[in-house]
PDB file of C-alpha atoms and ligand atoms in Angstrom:
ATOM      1  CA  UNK A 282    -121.762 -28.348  65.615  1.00 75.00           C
ATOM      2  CA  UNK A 283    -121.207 -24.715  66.601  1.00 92.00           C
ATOM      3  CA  UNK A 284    -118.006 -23.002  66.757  1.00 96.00           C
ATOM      4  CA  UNK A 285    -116.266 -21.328  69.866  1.00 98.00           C
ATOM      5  CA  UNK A 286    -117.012 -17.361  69.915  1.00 98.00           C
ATOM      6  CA  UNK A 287    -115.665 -14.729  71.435  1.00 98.00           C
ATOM      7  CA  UNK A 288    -118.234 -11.422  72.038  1.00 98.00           C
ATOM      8  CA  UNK A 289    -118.130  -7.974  73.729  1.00 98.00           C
ATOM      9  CA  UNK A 290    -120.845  -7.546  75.806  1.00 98.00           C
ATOM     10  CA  UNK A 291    -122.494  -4.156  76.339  1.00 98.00           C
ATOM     11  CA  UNK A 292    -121.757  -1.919  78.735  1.00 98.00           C
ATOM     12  CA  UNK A 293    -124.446  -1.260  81.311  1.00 98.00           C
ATOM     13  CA  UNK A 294    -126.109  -4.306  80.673  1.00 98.00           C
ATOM     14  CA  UNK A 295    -127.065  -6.867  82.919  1.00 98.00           C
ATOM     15  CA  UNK A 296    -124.060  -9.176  82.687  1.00 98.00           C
ATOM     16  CA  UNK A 297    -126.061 -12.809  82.941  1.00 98.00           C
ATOM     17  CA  UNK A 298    -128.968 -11.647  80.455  1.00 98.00           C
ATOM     18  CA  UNK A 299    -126.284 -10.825  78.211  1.00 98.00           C
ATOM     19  CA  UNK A 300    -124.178 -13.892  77.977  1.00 98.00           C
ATOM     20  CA  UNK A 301    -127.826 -15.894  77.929  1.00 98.00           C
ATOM     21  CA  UNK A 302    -128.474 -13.412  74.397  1.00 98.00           C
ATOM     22  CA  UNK A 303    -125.397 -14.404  73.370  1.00 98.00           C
ATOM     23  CA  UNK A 304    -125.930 -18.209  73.124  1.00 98.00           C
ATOM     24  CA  UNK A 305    -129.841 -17.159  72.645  1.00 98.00           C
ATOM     25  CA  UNK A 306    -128.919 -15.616  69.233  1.00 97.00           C
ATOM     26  CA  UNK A 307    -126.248 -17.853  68.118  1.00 97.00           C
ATOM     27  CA  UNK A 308    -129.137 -20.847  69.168  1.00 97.00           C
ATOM     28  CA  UNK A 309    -126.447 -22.940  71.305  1.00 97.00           C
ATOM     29  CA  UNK A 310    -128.061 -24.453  74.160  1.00 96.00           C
ATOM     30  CA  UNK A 311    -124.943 -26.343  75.671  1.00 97.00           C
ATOM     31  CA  UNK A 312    -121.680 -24.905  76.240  1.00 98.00           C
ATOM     32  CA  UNK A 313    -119.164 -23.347  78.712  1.00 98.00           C
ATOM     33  CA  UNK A 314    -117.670 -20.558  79.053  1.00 98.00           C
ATOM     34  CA  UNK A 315    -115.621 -17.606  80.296  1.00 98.00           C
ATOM     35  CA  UNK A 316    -115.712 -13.812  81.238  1.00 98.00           C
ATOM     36  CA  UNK A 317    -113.415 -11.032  81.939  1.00 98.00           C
ATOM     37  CA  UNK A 318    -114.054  -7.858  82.365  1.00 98.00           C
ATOM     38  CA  UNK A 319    -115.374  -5.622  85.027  1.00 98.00           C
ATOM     39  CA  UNK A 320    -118.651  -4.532  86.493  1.00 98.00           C
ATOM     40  CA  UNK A 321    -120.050  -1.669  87.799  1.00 98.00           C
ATOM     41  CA  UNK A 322    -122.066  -3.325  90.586  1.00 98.00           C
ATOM     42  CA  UNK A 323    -122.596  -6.855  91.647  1.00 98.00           C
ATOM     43  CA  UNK A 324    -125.001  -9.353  92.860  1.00 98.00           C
ATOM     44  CA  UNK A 325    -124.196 -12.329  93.891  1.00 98.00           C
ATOM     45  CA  UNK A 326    -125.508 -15.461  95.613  1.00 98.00           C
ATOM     46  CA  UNK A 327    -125.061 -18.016  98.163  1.00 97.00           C
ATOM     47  CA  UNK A 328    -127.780 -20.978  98.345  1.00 97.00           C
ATOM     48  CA  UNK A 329    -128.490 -22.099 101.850  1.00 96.00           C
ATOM     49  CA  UNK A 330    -129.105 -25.806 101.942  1.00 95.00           C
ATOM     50  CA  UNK A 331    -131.156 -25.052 105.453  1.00 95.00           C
ATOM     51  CA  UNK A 332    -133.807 -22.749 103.564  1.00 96.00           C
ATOM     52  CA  UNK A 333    -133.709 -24.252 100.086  1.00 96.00           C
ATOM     53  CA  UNK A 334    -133.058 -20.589  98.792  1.00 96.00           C
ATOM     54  CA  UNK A 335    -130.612 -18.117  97.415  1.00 96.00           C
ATOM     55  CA  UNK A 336    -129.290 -15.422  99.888  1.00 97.00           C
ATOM     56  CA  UNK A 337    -128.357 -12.413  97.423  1.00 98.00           C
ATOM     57  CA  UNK A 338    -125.778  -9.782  98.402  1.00 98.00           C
ATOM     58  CA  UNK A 339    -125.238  -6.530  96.475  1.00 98.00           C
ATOM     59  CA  UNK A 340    -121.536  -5.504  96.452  1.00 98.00           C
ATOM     60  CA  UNK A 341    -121.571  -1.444  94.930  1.00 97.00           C
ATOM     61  CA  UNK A 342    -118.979  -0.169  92.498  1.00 97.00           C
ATOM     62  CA  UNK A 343    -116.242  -0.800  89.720  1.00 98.00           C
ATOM     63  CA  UNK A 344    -115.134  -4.500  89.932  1.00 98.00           C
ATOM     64  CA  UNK A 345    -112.608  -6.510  88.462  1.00 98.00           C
ATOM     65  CA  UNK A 346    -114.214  -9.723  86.887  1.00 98.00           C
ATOM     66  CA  UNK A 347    -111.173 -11.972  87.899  1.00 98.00           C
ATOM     67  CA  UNK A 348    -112.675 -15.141  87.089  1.00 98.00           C
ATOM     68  CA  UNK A 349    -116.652 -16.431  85.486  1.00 98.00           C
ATOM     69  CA  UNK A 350    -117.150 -19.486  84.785  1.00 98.00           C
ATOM     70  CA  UNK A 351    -119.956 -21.161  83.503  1.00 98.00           C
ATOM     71  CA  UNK A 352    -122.275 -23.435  81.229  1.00 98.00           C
ATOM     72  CA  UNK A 353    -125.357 -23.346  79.195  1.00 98.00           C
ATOM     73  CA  UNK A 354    -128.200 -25.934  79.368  1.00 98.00           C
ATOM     74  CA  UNK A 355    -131.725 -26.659  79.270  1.00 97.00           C
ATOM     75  CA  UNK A 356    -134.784 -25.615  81.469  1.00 97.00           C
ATOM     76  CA  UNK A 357    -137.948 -25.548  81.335  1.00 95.00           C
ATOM     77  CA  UNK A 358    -137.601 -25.732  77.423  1.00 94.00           C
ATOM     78  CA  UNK A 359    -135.192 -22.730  76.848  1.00 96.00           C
ATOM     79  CA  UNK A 360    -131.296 -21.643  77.308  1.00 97.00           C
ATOM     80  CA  UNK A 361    -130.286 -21.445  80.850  1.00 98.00           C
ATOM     81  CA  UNK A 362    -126.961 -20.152  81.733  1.00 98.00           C
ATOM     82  CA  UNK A 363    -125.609 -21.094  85.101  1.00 98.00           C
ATOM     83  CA  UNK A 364    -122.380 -18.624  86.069  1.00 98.00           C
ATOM     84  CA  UNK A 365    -120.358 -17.937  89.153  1.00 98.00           C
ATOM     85  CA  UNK A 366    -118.225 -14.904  89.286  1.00 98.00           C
ATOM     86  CA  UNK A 367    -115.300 -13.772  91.543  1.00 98.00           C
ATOM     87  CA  UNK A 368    -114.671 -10.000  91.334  1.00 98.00           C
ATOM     88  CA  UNK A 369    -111.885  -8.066  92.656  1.00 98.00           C
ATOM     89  CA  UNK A 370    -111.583  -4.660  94.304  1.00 97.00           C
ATOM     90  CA  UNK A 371    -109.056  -1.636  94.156  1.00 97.00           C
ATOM     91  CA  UNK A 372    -107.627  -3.221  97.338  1.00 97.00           C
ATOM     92  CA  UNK A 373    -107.244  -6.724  95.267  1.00 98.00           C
ATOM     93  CA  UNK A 374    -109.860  -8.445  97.707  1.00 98.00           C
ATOM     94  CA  UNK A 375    -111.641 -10.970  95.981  1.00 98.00           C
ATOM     95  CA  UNK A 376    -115.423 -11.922  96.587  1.00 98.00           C
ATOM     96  CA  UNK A 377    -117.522 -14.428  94.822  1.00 98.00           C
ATOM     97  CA  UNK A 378    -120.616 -16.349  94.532  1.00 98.00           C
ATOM     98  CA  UNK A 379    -123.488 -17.463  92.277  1.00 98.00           C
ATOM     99  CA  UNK A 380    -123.993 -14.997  89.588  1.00 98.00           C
ATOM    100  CA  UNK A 381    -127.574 -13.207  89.593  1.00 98.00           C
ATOM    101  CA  UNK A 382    -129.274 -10.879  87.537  1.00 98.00           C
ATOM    102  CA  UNK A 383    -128.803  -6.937  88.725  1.00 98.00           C
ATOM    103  CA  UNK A 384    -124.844  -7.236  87.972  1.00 98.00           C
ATOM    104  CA  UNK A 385    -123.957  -4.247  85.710  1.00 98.00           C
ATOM    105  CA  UNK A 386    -121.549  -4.579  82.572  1.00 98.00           C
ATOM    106  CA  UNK A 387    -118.578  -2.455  82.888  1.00 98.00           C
ATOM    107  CA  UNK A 388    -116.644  -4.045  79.958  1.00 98.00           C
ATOM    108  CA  UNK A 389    -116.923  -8.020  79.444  1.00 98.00           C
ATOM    109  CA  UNK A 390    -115.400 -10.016  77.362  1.00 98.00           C
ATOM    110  CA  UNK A 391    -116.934 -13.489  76.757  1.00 98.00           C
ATOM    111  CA  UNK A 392    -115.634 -16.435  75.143  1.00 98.00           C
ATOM    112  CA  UNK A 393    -118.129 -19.408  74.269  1.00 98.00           C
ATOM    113  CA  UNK A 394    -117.625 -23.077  73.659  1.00 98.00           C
ATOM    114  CA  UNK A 395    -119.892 -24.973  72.552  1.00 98.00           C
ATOM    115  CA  UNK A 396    -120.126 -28.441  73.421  1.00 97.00           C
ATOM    116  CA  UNK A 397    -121.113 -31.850  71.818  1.00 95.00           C
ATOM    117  CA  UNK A 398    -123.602 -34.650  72.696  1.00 94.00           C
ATOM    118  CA  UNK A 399    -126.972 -34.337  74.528  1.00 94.00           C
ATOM    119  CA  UNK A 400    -128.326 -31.408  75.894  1.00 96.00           C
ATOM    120  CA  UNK A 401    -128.164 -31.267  79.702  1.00 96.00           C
ATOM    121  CA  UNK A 402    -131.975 -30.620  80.784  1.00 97.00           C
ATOM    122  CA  UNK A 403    -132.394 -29.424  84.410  1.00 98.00           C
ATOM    123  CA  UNK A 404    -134.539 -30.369  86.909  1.00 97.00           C
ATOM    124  CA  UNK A 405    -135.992 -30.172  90.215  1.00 96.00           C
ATOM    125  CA  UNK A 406    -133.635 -32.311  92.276  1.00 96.00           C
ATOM    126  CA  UNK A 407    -135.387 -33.248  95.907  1.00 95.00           C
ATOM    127  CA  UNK A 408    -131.991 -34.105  97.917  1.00 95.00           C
ATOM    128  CA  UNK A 409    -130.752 -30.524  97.029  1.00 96.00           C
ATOM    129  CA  UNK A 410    -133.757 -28.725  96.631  1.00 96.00           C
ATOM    130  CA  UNK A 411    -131.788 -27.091  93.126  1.00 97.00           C
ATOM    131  CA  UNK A 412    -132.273 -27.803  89.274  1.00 97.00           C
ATOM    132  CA  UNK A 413    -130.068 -30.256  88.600  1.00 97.00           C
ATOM    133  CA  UNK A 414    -128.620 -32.038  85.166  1.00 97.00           C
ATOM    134  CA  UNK A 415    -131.319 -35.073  85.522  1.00 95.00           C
ATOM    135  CA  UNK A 416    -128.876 -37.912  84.528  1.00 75.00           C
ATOM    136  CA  UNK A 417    -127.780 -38.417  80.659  1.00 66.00           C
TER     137      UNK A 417
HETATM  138 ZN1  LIG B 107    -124.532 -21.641  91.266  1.00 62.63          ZN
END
């Protein structure tokens, strides 16, 4: 069983390659897990139901990472991290969405937990159209 970590991520990375390296390298492939911080820039995502795919939006400039959440699993036979974020501006407006690669580390602070039991293993889920936990 692995232990809970905390890391600093690097700045001007891509925020969701770097927390997937950081369970990559410690080879945990279930977990949650949280990150503060701030960003640079931001892309998010919103998944329309209607078109079975992932709208992205790019929000520009220094961002407080309020709140990401998130877990580790399997697909396709490696680590997959699944995140959402909600970032805050100088005015203290808060956006959020799915997390997607092209957000830029300002500072980020992670902290990892693994988890026990079986390792969630995604897959194509018809109803939703997403990669689902197949049942376990
Ligand atoms: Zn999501």
């Amino acid at each position: 069983m692995h232990e809970p970590f905390l890391a600093r991520l690097p700045m001007g990375e891509d925020l969701l390659e770097s927390i997937t390296e950081a369970f990559k390298e410690r080879s945990i492939p279930k977990a949650s897990f949280v990150v503060i911080g701030a960003v640079t820039s931001a892309v998010l995502a919103f998944y329309d139901p209607q078109t079975r795919k992932y709208e992205n939006k790019e929000f520009p400039g220094l961002l407080e990472i309020a709140s990401c959440v998130g877990n580790v699993s399997e697909r396709d036979g490696g680590i997959f991290v699944h995140a959402h974020i909600t970032l805050a501006g100088e005015d203290f407006q808060c956006v959020g969405g799915h997390l997607m690669q092209g957000t830029k580390i300002f500072a980020a602070e992670l902290q990892g937990i693994p988890v026990p039991g079986k390792t969630p293993i995604r897959e194509y889920d018809e109803p939703t159209g997403l990669f689902l936990w197949a049942e376990f």
